[in-house]
Tab-separated table of C-alpha atoms and ligand atoms in Angstrom:
chain	number	residue	atom	x	y	z
A	1	MET	CA	76.544	93.504	119.898
A	2	GLY	CA	78.077	90.618	117.788
A	3	MET	CA	81.383	89.407	117.986
A	4	LYS	CA	84.264	91.550	116.856
A	5	ARG	CA	85.671	91.459	113.553
A	6	ILE	CA	89.670	91.822	113.849
A	7	ALA	CA	91.619	92.953	110.513
A	8	VAL	CA	95.527	92.294	110.635
A	9	ILE	CA	98.036	94.158	108.510
A	10	ALA	CA	101.079	92.537	108.089
A	11	SER	CA	104.717	93.089	105.757
A	12	GLY	CA	106.763	89.825	106.396
A	13	ARG	CA	106.945	86.450	108.691
A	14	GLY	CA	103.516	87.182	110.627
A	15	SER	CA	104.638	85.533	113.858
A	16	ASN	CA	102.553	88.319	115.877
A	17	PHE	CA	99.682	87.406	113.325
A	18	GLN	CA	100.009	83.783	114.209
A	19	ALA	CA	99.818	84.835	117.890
A	20	ILE	CA	96.350	86.447	117.253
A	21	ILE	CA	95.316	83.365	115.095
A	22	ASP	CA	96.253	81.041	118.049
A	23	ARG	CA	94.225	83.131	120.767
A	24	VAL	CA	91.384	83.365	118.380
A	25	CYS	CA	91.187	79.784	117.830
A	26	ASP	CA	91.360	78.821	121.289
A	27	GLY	CA	88.783	80.973	122.456
A	28	THR	CA	90.899	83.389	124.134
A	29	ILE	CA	90.091	86.419	121.966
A	30	PRO	CA	86.185	86.536	121.406
A	31	ALA	CA	86.443	87.638	117.825
A	32	GLN	CA	86.646	86.633	114.235
A	33	ILE	CA	89.930	87.445	111.934
A	34	ALA	CA	88.133	88.968	108.893
A	35	CYS	CA	90.955	89.504	106.764
A	36	LEU	CA	94.814	89.872	106.176
A	37	ILE	CA	95.870	92.904	104.184
A	38	THR	CA	99.254	93.025	103.001
A	39	ASP	CA	101.756	94.773	100.803
A	40	ASN	CA	104.213	92.081	100.303
A	41	PRO	CA	103.570	89.017	97.810
A	42	SER	CA	106.015	87.064	99.380
A	43	ALA	CA	105.244	87.500	103.132
A	44	TYR	CA	105.004	84.151	105.066
A	45	ALA	CA	101.758	85.521	106.830
A	46	ILE	CA	99.571	84.786	103.496
A	47	LYS	CA	100.531	81.201	104.022
A	48	ARG	CA	99.448	81.449	107.757
A	49	ALA	CA	95.953	83.147	106.561
A	50	GLU	CA	95.527	80.521	103.986
A	51	LYS	CA	96.122	77.761	106.399
A	52	HIS	CA	92.996	79.303	108.617
A	53	ASN	CA	90.827	80.299	105.697
A	54	ILE	CA	91.248	83.618	106.576
A	55	PRO	CA	90.845	85.950	103.114
A	56	VAL	CA	93.942	87.729	102.173
A	57	SER	CA	93.867	91.593	100.370
A	58	LEU	CA	97.176	91.677	98.528
A	59	ILE	CA	97.750	95.553	98.013
A	60	ASN	CA	101.229	94.927	96.178
A	61	PHE	CA	103.307	98.061	96.929
A	62	SER	CA	105.763	97.761	93.902
A	63	GLU	CA	102.474	97.238	91.437
A	64	TYR	CA	101.601	101.175	92.188
A	65	PRO	CA	103.078	103.919	90.570
A	66	ASP	CA	103.641	106.235	93.580
A	67	ARG	CA	102.658	105.910	97.302
A	68	GLU	CA	99.439	107.984	96.598
A	69	HIS	CA	97.981	105.258	94.868
A	70	TYR	CA	99.185	102.592	96.880
A	71	ASN	CA	97.424	104.173	100.004
A	72	GLN	CA	94.247	104.764	98.166
A	73	ALA	CA	94.202	100.988	97.490
A	74	LEU	CA	95.267	100.268	100.974
A	75	GLU	CA	92.442	102.632	102.540
A	76	LYS	CA	89.680	100.788	100.002
A	77	ALA	CA	90.787	97.381	101.236
A	78	MET	CA	90.789	98.680	104.874
A	79	ARG	CA	87.145	99.914	104.297
A	80	ASP	CA	86.257	96.622	102.268
A	81	CYS	CA	87.006	94.353	105.229
A	82	ASN	CA	84.645	96.348	107.463
A	83	ALA	CA	86.326	95.809	110.867
A	84	ASP	CA	86.099	96.949	113.965
A	85	LEU	CA	89.738	96.528	114.935
A	86	PHE	CA	92.668	97.081	112.712
A	87	VAL	CA	96.213	95.398	113.787
A	88	LEU	CA	99.526	96.226	112.831
A	89	ALA	CA	101.552	93.135	113.048
A	90	GLY	CA	104.967	94.057	111.393
A	91	TYR	CA	103.287	96.456	108.742
A	92	MET	CA	106.411	97.998	107.853
A	93	ARG	CA	105.306	101.131	105.962
A	94	LEU	CA	104.179	104.473	107.798
A	95	LEU	CA	100.553	105.150	107.041
A	96	LYS	CA	99.112	108.399	105.860
A	97	SER	CA	97.670	110.613	108.050
A	98	GLU	CA	94.353	110.694	106.093
A	99	THR	CA	94.319	106.699	106.754
A	100	VAL	CA	94.923	107.088	110.571
A	101	ARG	CA	92.384	109.772	111.053
A	102	ALA	CA	89.851	107.582	109.059
A	103	PHE	CA	90.388	104.564	111.552
A	104	SER	CA	91.404	106.783	114.832
A	105	GLY	CA	90.949	104.711	118.076
A	106	LYS	CA	90.164	101.574	116.014
A	107	MET	CA	93.845	100.762	115.286
A	108	ILE	CA	96.918	99.173	117.076
A	109	ASN	CA	100.322	98.488	116.330
A	110	ILE	CA	103.253	96.316	117.989
A	111	HIS	CA	106.470	97.302	118.105
A	112	PRO	CA	109.833	96.006	119.737
A	113	ALA	CA	110.773	98.481	121.783
A	114	LEU	CA	109.809	100.500	125.134
A	115	LEU	CA	108.207	103.462	123.628
A	116	PRO	CA	109.138	106.634	123.302
A	117	SER	CA	112.454	105.138	122.913
A	118	PHE	CA	113.476	103.816	119.628
A	119	SER	CA	110.718	104.305	117.434
A	120	GLY	CA	110.817	103.406	113.704
A	121	LEU	CA	112.775	100.782	112.134
A	122	HIS	CA	115.887	98.487	114.062
A	123	ALA	CA	114.307	99.212	117.118
A	124	GLN	CA	116.356	96.415	119.056
A	125	GLN	CA	119.463	97.478	117.290
A	126	GLN	CA	118.767	101.048	118.542
A	127	ALA	CA	118.407	99.911	122.069
A	128	LEU	CA	121.639	98.088	121.893
A	129	ASP	CA	123.555	101.141	120.365
A	130	TYR	CA	122.260	103.345	122.931
A	131	GLY	CA	123.266	101.044	125.765
A	132	VAL	CA	119.972	100.831	127.877
A	133	LYS	CA	119.801	98.022	130.266
A	134	ILE	CA	115.969	97.137	129.729
A	135	ALA	CA	114.767	96.775	126.504
A	136	GLY	CA	111.208	95.424	125.913
A	137	CYS	CA	107.926	95.681	123.640
A	138	THR	CA	104.954	98.279	123.434
A	139	VAL	CA	101.334	97.820	122.207
A	140	HIS	CA	100.027	101.041	121.248
A	141	PHE	CA	97.083	102.808	119.234
A	142	VAL	CA	98.260	104.262	116.215
A	143	ASP	CA	98.080	107.937	115.496
A	144	GLU	CA	99.611	110.180	113.015
A	145	GLY	CA	103.157	109.864	114.253
A	146	MET	CA	105.492	107.253	113.932
A	147	ASP	CA	104.871	104.862	116.979
A	148	THR	CA	103.957	107.661	119.002
A	149	GLY	CA	100.260	106.885	119.944
A	150	PRO	CA	98.653	106.123	123.734
A	151	ILE	CA	100.560	103.053	125.184
A	152	ILE	CA	98.072	100.098	125.710
A	153	ILE	CA	100.361	97.568	127.195
A	154	GLN	CA	104.281	97.553	127.819
A	155	TYR	CA	106.862	94.666	128.591
A	156	PRO	CA	110.221	94.536	129.778
A	157	VAL	CA	113.266	92.517	128.538
A	158	VAL	CA	116.544	92.769	130.184
A	159	VAL	CA	119.354	93.328	127.652
A	160	LEU	CA	122.399	90.696	128.389
A	161	ASN	CA	126.282	91.501	127.962
A	162	ASP	CA	126.508	89.372	124.769
A	163	ASP	CA	123.257	90.389	122.961
A	164	THR	CA	123.176	90.706	119.424
A	165	GLU	CA	120.757	92.232	117.539
A	166	ALA	CA	119.194	88.942	116.536
A	167	SER	CA	119.220	87.451	120.379
A	168	LEU	CA	117.362	90.171	121.696
A	169	ALA	CA	114.969	90.696	119.077
A	170	GLU	CA	114.248	86.744	119.736
A	171	ARG	CA	113.910	87.583	123.554
A	172	ILE	CA	111.850	90.475	122.977
A	173	MET	CA	109.498	88.421	120.560
A	174	GLU	CA	108.301	86.345	122.805
A	175	PHE	CA	106.382	89.082	125.049
A	176	GLU	CA	105.044	90.460	121.524
A	177	HIS	CA	103.447	87.142	121.289
A	178	LEU	CA	101.697	87.520	124.751
A	179	ILE	CA	101.017	91.280	124.896
A	180	LEU	CA	99.609	91.833	121.418
A	181	PRO	CA	97.156	89.281	122.230
A	182	GLN	CA	96.413	90.544	125.201
A	183	ALA	CA	95.612	94.262	123.751
A	184	VAL	CA	93.564	92.558	120.991
A	185	LYS	CA	91.287	90.649	123.604
A	186	LEU	CA	90.873	93.632	125.748
A	187	ILE	CA	89.704	95.689	122.972
A	188	CYS	CA	87.407	92.967	122.014
A	189	GLU	CA	86.055	92.988	125.371
A	190	ASP	CA	85.561	96.811	125.032
A	191	ARG	CA	87.572	97.191	128.135
A	192	LEU	CA	89.880	99.870	127.199
A	193	GLU	CA	89.143	103.735	127.591
A	194	ILE	CA	91.500	106.396	126.120
A	195	SER	CA	91.931	109.569	128.343
A	196	GLY	CA	93.952	111.820	126.364
A	197	ARG	CA	97.479	109.939	126.234
A	198	ARG	CA	96.574	107.648	128.930
A	199	VAL	CA	94.330	103.953	127.970
A	200	ILE	CA	92.385	102.982	130.994
A	201	ILE	CA	92.288	99.261	131.023
A	202	ASN	CA	88.889	98.612	132.847
A	203	GLU	CA	88.284	95.498	134.891
A	204	SER	CA	85.478	94.059	133.176
A	205	GLY	CA	83.643	94.220	129.868
A	206	GLY	CA	81.959	97.861	129.206
A	207	GLU	CA	78.662	98.069	130.416
B	1	GAR	C1	108.066	92.315	115.006
B	1	GAR	O1	109.265	92.073	116.227
B	1	GAR	C2	107.402	93.594	115.305
B	1	GAR	O2	107.244	94.195	116.489
B	1	GAR	C3	108.232	94.487	114.346
B	1	GAR	O3	108.545	94.003	113.220
B	1	GAR	C4	108.459	92.382	113.517
B	1	GAR	C5	107.570	91.402	112.582
B	1	GAR	O4	107.734	90.010	113.060
B	1	GAR	N1	107.386	95.666	114.062
B	1	GAR	C6	107.871	96.819	113.502
B	1	GAR	O5	109.181	96.819	114.063
B	1	GAR	C7	107.408	98.083	113.406
B	1	GAR	N2	108.045	99.394	113.257
B	1	GAR	P1	106.599	89.247	112.722
B	1	GAR	O6	105.956	89.462	111.472
B	1	GAR	O7	107.319	87.803	113.081
B	1	GAR	O8	105.269	89.233	113.756
């Protein structure tokens, strides 16, 4: 089988996208980045893609009359890039169930909390408000719920007394940049098996 094609879907800064670019460029991830899909014309992720000659598909949310039309365009862009794996890297909208079903088992997401705690937006602030001592990040397969799919990798981060949302987010981010490329690599090497809610990581490549 040839090299896998990865599509990244991002709404903003794209530092997680950059972490994947870096691991593809240094040969750690055996794959090709087929495209960046974004809903936001001012996403810095677009600049990162351009710098590495990665095609950009802009599906500008504000140019569509409603969510239905936006979703159709998004799904078309996803089909058009013909990717083996779709990585949500700071994509800040909920995908429709039909879209999730269409790409089931081929889509992963990075979330800045130890799921199932603190799904949704402002996960780091939610962790501070709750008062947990251990925060962290999670890479998971995307299912039809919000941040509820089978978990691939998690990493814990200790909460400090004087943490703010920004300081905690920054420390968690360091590990997002490690575990997201790790998960992408495992998938590109065919080393993951989904068994119910559990994701089994195999030691060596699939046969
Ligand atoms: C990351 O912290 C990611 O985990 C989070 O948005 C940030 C994007 O940063 N995603 C979510 O909160 C999804 N619910 P980036 O654009 O620099 O990668």
